[in-house]
Tab-separated table of C-alpha atoms in Angstrom:
chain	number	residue	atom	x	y	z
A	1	UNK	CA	16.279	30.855	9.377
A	2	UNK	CA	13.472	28.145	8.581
A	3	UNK	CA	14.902	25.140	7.387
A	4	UNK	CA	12.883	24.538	4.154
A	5	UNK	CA	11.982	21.767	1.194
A	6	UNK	CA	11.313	23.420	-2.210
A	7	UNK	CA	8.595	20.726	-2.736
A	8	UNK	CA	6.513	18.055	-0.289
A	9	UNK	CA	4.667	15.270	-1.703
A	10	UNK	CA	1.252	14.293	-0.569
A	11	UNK	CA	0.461	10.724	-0.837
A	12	UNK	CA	-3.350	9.491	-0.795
A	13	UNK	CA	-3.266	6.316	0.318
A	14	UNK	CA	-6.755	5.886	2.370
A	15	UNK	CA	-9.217	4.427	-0.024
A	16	UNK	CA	-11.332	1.018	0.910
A	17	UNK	CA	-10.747	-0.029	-2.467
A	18	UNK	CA	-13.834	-1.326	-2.851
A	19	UNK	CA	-13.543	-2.717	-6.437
A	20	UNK	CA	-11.150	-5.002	-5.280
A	21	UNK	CA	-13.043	-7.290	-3.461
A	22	UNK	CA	-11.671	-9.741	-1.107
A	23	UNK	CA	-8.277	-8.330	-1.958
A	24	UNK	CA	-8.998	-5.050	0.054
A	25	UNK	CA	-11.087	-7.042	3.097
A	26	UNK	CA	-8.454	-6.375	5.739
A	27	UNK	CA	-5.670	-4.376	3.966
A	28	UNK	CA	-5.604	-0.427	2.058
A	29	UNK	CA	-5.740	-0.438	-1.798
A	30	UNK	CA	-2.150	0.625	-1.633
A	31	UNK	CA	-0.908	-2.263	0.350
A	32	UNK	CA	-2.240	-5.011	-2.139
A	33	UNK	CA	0.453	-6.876	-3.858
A	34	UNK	CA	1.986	-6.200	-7.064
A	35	UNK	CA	4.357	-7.727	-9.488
A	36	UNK	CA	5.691	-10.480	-7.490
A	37	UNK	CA	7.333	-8.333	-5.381
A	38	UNK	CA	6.148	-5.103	-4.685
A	39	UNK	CA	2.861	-3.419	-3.535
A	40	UNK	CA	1.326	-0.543	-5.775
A	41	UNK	CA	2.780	1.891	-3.210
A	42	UNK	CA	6.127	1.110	-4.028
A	43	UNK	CA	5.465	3.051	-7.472
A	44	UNK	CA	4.631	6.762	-6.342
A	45	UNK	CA	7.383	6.061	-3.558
A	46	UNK	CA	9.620	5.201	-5.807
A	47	UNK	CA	8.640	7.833	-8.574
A	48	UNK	CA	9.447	10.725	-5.530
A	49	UNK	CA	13.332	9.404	-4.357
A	50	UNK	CA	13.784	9.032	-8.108
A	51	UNK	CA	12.869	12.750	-8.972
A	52	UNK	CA	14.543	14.143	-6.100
A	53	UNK	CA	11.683	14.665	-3.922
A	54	UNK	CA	12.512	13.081	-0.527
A	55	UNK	CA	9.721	14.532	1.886
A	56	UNK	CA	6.382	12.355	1.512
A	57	UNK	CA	3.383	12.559	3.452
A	58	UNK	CA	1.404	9.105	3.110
A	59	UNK	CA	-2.431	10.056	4.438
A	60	UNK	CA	-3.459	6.497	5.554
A	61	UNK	CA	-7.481	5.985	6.897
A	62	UNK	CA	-9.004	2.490	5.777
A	63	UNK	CA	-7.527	-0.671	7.456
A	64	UNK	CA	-3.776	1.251	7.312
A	65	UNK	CA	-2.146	-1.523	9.813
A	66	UNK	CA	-0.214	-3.462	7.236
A	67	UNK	CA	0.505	-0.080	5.278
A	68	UNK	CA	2.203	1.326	8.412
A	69	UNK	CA	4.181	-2.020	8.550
A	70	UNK	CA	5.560	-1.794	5.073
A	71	UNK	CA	6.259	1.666	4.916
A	72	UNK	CA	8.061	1.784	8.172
A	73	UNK	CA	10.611	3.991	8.361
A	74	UNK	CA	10.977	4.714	4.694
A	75	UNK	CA	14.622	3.236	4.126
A	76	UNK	CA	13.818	0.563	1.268
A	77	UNK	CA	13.387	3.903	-0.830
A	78	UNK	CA	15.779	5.690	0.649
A	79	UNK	CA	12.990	8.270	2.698
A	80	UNK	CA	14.780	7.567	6.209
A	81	UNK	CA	15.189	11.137	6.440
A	82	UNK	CA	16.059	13.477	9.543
A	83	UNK	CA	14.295	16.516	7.803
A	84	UNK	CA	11.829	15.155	5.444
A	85	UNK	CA	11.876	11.285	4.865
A	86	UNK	CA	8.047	9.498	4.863
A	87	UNK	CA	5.299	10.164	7.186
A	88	UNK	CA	2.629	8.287	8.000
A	89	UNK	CA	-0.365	10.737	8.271
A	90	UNK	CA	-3.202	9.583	10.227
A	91	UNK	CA	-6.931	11.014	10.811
A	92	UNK	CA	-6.670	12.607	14.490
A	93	UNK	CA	-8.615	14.213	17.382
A	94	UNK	CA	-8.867	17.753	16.944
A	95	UNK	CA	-9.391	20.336	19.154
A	96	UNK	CA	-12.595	21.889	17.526
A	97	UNK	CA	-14.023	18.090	16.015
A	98	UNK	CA	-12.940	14.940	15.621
A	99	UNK	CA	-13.092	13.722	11.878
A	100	UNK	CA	-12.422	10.962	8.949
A	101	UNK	CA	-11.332	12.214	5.913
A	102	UNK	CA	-14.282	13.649	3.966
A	103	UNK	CA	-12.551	13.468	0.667
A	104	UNK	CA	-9.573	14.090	-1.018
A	105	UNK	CA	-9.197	17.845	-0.529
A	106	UNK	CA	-10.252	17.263	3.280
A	107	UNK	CA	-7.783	14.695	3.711
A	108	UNK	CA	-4.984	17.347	2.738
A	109	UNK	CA	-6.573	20.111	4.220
A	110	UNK	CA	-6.404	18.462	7.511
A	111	UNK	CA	-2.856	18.249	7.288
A	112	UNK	CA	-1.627	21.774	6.236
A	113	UNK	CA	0.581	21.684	9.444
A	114	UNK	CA	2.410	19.003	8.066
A	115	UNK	CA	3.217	21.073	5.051
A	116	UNK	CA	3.782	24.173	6.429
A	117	UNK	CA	6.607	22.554	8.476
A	118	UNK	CA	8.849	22.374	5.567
A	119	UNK	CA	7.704	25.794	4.245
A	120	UNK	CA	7.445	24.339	0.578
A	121	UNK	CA	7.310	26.538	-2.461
A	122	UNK	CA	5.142	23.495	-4.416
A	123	UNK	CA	3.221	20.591	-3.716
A	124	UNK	CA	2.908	17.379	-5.300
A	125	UNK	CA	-0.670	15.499	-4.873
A	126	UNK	CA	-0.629	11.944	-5.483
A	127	UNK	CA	-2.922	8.991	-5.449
A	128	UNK	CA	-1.814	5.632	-4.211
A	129	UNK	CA	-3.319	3.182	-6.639
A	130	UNK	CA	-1.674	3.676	-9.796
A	131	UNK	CA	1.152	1.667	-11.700
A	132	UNK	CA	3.725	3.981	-13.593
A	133	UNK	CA	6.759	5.459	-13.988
A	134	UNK	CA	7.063	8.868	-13.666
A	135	UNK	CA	9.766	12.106	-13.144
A	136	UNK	CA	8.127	14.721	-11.038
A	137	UNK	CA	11.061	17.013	-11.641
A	138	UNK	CA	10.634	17.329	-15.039
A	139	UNK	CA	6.215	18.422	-13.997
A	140	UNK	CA	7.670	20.228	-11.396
A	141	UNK	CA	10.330	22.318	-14.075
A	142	UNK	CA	6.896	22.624	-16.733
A	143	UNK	CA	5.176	24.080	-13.111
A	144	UNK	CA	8.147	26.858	-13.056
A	145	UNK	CA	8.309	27.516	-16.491
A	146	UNK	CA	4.701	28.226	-17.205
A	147	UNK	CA	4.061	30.135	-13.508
A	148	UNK	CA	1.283	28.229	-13.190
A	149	UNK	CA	-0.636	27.959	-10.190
A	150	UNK	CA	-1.502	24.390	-10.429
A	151	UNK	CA	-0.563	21.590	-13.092
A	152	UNK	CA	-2.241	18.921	-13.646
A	153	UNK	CA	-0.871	15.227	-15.571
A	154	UNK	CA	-2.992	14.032	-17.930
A	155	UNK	CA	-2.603	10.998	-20.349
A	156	UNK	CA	-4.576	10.755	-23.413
A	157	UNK	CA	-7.312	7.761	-23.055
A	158	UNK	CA	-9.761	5.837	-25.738
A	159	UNK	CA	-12.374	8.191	-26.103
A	160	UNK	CA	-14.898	5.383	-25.193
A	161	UNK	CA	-13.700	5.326	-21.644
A	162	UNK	CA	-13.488	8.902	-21.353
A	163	UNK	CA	-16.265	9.246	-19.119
A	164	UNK	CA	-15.013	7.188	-16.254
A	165	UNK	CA	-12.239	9.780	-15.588
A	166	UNK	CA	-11.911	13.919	-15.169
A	167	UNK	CA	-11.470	15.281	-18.347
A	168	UNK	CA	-9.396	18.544	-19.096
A	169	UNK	CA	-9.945	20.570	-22.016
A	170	UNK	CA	-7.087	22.961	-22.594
A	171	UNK	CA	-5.644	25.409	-25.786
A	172	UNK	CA	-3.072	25.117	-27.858
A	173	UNK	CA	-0.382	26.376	-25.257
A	174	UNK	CA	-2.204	23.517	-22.412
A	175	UNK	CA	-3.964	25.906	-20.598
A	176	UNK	CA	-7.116	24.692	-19.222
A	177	UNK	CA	-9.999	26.076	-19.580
A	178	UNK	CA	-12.862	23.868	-18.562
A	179	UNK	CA	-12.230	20.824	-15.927
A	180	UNK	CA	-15.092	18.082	-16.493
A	181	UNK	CA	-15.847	15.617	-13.654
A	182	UNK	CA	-16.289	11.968	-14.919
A	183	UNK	CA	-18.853	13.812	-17.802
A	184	UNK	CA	-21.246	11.935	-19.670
A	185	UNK	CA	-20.313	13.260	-22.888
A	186	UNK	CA	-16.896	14.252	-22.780
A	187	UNK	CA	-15.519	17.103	-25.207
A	188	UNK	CA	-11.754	15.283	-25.694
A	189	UNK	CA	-10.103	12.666	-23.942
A	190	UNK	CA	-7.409	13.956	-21.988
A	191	UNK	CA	-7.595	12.744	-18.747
A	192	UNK	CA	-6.415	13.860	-15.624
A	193	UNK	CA	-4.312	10.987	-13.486
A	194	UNK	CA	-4.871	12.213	-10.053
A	195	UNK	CA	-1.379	14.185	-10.051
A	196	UNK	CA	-1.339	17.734	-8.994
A	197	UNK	CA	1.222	20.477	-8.459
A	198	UNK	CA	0.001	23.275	-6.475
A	199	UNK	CA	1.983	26.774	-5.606
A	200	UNK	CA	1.632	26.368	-2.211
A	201	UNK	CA	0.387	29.465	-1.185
A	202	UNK	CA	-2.641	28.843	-4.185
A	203	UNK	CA	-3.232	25.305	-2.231
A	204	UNK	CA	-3.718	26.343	1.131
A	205	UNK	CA	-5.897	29.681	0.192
A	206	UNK	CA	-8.035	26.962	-2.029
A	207	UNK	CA	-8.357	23.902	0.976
A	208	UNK	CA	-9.090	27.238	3.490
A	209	UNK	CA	-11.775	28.229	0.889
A	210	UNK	CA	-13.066	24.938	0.168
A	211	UNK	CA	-12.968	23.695	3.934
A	212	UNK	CA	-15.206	26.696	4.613
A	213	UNK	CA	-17.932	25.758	2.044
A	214	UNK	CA	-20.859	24.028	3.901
A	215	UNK	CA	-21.806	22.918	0.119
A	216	UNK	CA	-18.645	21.415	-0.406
A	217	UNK	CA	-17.846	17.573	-1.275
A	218	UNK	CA	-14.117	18.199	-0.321
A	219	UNK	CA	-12.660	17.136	-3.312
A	220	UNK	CA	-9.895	18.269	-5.432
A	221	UNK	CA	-11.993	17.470	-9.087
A	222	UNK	CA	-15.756	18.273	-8.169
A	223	UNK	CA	-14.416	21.355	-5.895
A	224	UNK	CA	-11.132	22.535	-5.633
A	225	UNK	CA	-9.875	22.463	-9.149
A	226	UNK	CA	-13.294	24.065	-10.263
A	227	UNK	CA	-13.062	26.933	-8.060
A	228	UNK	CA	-9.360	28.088	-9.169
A	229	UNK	CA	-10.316	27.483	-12.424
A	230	UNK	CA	-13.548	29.913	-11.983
A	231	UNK	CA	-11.396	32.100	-10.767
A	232	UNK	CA	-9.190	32.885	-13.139
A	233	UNK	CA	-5.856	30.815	-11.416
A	234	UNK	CA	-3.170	29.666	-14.526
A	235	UNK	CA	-3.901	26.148	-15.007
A	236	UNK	CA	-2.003	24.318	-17.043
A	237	UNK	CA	-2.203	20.298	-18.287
A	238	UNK	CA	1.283	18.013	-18.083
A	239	UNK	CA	1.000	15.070	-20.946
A	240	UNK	CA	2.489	11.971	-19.791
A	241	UNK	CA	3.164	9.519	-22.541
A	242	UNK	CA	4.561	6.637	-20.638
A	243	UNK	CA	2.703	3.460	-19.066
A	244	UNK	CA	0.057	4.559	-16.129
A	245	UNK	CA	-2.527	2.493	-15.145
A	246	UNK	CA	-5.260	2.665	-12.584
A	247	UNK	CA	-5.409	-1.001	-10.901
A	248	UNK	CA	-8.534	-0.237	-8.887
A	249	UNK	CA	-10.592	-2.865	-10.847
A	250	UNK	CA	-10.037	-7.067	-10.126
A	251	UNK	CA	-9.591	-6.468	-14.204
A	252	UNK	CA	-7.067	-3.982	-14.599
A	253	UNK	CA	-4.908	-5.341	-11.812
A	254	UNK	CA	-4.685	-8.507	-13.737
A	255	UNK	CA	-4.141	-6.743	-16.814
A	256	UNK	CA	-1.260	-4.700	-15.450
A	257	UNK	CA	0.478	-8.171	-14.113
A	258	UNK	CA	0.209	-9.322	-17.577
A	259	UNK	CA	2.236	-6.391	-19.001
A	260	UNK	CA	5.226	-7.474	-16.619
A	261	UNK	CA	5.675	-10.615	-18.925
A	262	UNK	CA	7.843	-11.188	-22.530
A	263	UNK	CA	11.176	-10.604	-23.401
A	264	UNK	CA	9.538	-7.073	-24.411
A	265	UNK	CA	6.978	-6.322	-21.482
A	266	UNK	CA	4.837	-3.285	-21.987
A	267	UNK	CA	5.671	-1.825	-18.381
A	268	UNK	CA	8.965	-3.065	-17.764
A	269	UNK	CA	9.852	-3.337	-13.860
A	270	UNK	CA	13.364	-4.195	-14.109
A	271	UNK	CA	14.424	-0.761	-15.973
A	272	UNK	CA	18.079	-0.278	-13.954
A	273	UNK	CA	17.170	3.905	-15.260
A	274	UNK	CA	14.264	3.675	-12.807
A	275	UNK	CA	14.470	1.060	-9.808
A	276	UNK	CA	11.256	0.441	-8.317
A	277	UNK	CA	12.247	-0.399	-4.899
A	278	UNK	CA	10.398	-1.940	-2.273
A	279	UNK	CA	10.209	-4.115	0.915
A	280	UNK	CA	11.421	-7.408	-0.309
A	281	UNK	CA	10.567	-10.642	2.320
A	282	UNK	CA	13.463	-12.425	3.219
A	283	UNK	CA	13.370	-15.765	1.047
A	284	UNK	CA	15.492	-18.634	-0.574
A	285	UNK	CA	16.614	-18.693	-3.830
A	286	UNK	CA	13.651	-20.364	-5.600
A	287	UNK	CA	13.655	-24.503	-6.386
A	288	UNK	CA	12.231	-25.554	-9.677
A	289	UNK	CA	12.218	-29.551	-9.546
A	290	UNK	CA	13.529	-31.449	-12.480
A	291	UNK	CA	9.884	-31.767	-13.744
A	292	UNK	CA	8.800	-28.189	-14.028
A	293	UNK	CA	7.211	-26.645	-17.041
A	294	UNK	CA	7.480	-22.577	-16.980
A	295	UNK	CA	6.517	-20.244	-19.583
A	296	UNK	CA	6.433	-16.661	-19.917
A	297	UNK	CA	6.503	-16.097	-15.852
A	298	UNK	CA	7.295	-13.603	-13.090
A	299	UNK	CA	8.858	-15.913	-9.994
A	300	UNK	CA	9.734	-14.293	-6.893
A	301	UNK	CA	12.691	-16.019	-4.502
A	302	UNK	CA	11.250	-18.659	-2.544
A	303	UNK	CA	9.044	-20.479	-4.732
A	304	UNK	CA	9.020	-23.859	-5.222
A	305	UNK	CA	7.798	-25.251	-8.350
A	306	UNK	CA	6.763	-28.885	-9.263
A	307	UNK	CA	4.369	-28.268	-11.577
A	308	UNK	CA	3.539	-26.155	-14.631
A	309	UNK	CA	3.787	-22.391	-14.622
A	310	UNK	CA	2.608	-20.386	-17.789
A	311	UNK	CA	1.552	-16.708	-18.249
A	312	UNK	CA	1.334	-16.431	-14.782
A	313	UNK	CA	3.018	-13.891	-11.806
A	314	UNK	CA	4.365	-15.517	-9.006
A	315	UNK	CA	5.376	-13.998	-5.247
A	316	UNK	CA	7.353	-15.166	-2.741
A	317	UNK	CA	7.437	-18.245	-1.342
A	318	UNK	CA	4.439	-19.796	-3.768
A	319	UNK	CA	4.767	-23.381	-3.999
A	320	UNK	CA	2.949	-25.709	-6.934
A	321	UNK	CA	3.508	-29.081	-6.522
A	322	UNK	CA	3.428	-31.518	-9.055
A	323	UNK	CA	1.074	-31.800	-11.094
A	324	UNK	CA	-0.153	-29.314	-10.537
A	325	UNK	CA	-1.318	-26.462	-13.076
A	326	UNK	CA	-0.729	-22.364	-12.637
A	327	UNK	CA	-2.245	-20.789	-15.912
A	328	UNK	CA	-3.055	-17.074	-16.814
A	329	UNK	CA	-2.793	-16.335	-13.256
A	330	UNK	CA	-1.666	-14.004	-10.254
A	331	UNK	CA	-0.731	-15.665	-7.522
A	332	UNK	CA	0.615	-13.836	-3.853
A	333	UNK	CA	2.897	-14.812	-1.723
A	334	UNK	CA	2.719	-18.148	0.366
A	335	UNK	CA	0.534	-19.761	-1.558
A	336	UNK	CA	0.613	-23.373	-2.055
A	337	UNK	CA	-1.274	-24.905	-5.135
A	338	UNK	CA	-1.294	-28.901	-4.045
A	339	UNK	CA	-0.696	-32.052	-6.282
A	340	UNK	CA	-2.815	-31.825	-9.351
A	341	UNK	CA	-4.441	-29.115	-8.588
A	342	UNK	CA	-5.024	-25.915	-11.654
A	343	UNK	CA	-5.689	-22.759	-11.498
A	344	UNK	CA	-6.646	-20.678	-14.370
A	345	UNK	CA	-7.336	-17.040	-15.080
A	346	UNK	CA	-7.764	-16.193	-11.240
A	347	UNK	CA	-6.236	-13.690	-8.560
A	348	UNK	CA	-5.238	-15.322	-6.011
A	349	UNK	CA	-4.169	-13.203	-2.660
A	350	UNK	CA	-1.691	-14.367	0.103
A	351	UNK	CA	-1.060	-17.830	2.190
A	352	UNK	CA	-4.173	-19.135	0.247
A	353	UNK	CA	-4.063	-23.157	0.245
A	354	UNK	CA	-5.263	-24.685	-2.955
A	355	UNK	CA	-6.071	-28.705	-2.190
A	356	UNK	CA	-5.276	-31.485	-4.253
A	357	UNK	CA	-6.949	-32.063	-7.216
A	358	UNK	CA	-9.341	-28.591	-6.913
A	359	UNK	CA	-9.723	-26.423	-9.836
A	360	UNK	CA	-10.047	-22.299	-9.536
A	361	UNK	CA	-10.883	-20.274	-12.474
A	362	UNK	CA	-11.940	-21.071	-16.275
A	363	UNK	CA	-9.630	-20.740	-19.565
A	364	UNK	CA	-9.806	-17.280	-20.527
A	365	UNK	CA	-12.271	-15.943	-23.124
A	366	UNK	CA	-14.135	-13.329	-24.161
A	367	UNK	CA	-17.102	-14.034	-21.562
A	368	UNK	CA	-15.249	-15.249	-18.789
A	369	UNK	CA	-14.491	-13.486	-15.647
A	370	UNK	CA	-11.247	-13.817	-13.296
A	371	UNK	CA	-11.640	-15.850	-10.260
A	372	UNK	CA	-10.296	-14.179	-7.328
A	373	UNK	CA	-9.469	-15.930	-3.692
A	374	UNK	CA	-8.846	-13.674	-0.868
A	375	UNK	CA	-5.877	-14.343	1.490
A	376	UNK	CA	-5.634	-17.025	4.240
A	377	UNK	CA	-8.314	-19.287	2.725
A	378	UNK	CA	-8.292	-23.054	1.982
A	379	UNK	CA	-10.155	-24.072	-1.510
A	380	UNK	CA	-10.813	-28.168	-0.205
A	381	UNK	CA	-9.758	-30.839	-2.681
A	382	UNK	CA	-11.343	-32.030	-5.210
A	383	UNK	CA	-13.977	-28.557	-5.697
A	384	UNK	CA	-14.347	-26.306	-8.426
A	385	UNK	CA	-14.360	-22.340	-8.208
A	386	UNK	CA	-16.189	-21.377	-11.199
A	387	UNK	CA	-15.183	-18.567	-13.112
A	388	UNK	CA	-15.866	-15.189	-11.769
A	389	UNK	CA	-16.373	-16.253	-8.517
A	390	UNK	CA	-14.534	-14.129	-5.544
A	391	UNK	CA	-14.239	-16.374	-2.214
A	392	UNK	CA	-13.167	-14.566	1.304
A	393	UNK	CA	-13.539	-17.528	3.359
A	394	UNK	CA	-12.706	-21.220	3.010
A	395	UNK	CA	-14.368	-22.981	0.075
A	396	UNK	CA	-16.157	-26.702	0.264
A	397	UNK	CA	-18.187	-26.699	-2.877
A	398	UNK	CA	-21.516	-25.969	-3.772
């Protein structure tokens, strides 16, 4: 008898991540740092061990080096399986043609063999670049319940940012009955977060369909999820009420390091209920000198802090010497912010060296924009990084 899993996750984790800038220059979206000490990964990994779903499929494509490092063999979130456990999924040569990804729906299409190896009843679609807690088993259970051929979550958003997302409109009960690609006038604001549960056997008759279609974009919202719905499949929307976030803007990745701070955050990572785990870097205990000024701040082990620290998120291993100023910030690991130097509403990525004296960023207001450095750079002393500015190479002034 066929060993089996009732349900596989897929994991998209290939995009460029454009939006992010320097942050994304040599690294996947999914790989970028989070939190002080976690990547965004480390969410929809940790979302699956903690509903009971324990066979993941990550599909990997744009600059996946460091992704395949961190992921590993899966056992920071318990996915060091013998049957199941994480996979890193790969575009390869095929027999027929030799392909990238063409889009979302491709990208899973073009590993149906993986799937079928666990002969799963359902199938969980993910996206890598979100931050939120989730239970699967409880979308999974509303799946059952309804017999529905595919669920989709969907969070309710301000109706004046309705348009950037796929919109569902369903009855009464949640069916849906119209699916509305990123529409210019949207009819509600119920918006789908990327998270799909397929019957299986619905999934692979769809990507077979869908693969076949010389018109075709590949995807699961502008294709797929159209043609089930035009064909009469039970769809059926799954509200999600907690924290989600989509950190695939320089802005909302600030904004969801921001939430991490207070005594009563508004995503709290530390929630012993639901453990985000992740790869931590071996590190000391961190050193705050006698001098040190910290307020309202995320510091990882390692740091070493001189200087002043407010509203900001620090990783591993960041030191700010005296004098020194860290304000409104995020700041990676390795970092080292020299004597009397400030930094102010900025990103700033890993083993970046900040000189003496330079300044990076502006005081936040309404007009100002984050200043973002990408990793492994040197900002010289005494310069300024206006406001806004993104750097991916070393910095001498104007």
């Amino acid at each position: 008898m066929q060993r089996k899993k009732e349900c596989v996750a897929m994991l998209l984790a290939g995009g460029q991540g454009s939006r992010l800038y320097a942050l994304t220059n040599n690294i996947a979206k999914p790989a970028v740092a989070f939190g002080a000490k976690y990547r965004i990964i480390d969410f929809p990994l940790s979302n699956c061990i903690n509903s009971g779903i324990d066979t993941v499929g990550v599909l990997t494509q744009y600059q996946p080096l460091e992704l395949n490092e961190y992921i590993g063999n899966g056992q920071p979130w318990d996915l060091d399986r013998a049957f199941g456990g994480v996979h890193i999924l790969s575009p390869y040569q095929a027999k027929k043609k030799s392909s990238w990804f063409e889009g979302t729906a491709n990208a899973i299409y073009q590993n149906m063999q993986f799937m079928k190896k666990y002969n799963p009843e359902y199938v969980l679609i993910l996206s890598g670049d979100h931050i939120y807690k989730m239970d699967y088993a409880a979308m999974l259970n509303a799946h059952k319940q309804a017999g529905a051929d595919c669920t989709i979550a969907a969070i309710e958003v301000p109706m004046k940012e309705a348009s950037r997302f796929g919109i569902l409109n369903t009855n009464p009960d949640g069916t849906i009955y119209q699916f509305e690609e990123k529409p210019k006038q949207p009819k509600s604001n119920l918006a789908s977060m990327g998270i799909y549960i397929f019957t299986a056997s619905k999934l692979f008759k769809y990507l077979e369909e869908d693969e076949a279609n010389p018109d075709s974009s590949k995807d699961f919202g502008k294709d797929v999820l159209p043609a089930m719905l035009n064909a009469g499949e039970k769809m059926f929307s799954y509200r999600f009420k907690g924290y989600w976030k989509d950190v695939g803007t320089i802005a909302s990745l600030w904004e969801s390091n921001m939430d991490l701070l207070g005594a009563e955050p508004a995503f709290d990572v530390a929630d012993s209920g639901w453990k985000i785990h992740s790869r931590n870097p071996l590190a000391p205990p961190e050193y705050i000198g006698e001098h040190a000024c910290i307020a309202n701040s995320m510091i990882a082990l390692g740091c070493e802090i001189e200087g002043t620290v407010e509203n900001s998120v620090l990783a591993s291993n960041v030191v700010v010497e005296a004098g020194a100023t860290v304000k409104d910030s995020v700041i990676m690991a390795g970092t080292v912010v020299k004597k009397n130097a400030k930094v102010v509403y900025s990103i700033v990525d890993e083993n970046v060296v900040i000189e003496e004296n330079a300044t990076v960023g502006e005081e936040k207001t309404k007009n100002a924009g984050i200043a973002v450095l990408g990793r492994d750079i040197t900002v010289l002393a005494d310069v300024s990084v206006a406001g806004g500015k993104i750097l991916d190479k070393d910095y001498k002034g104007e």
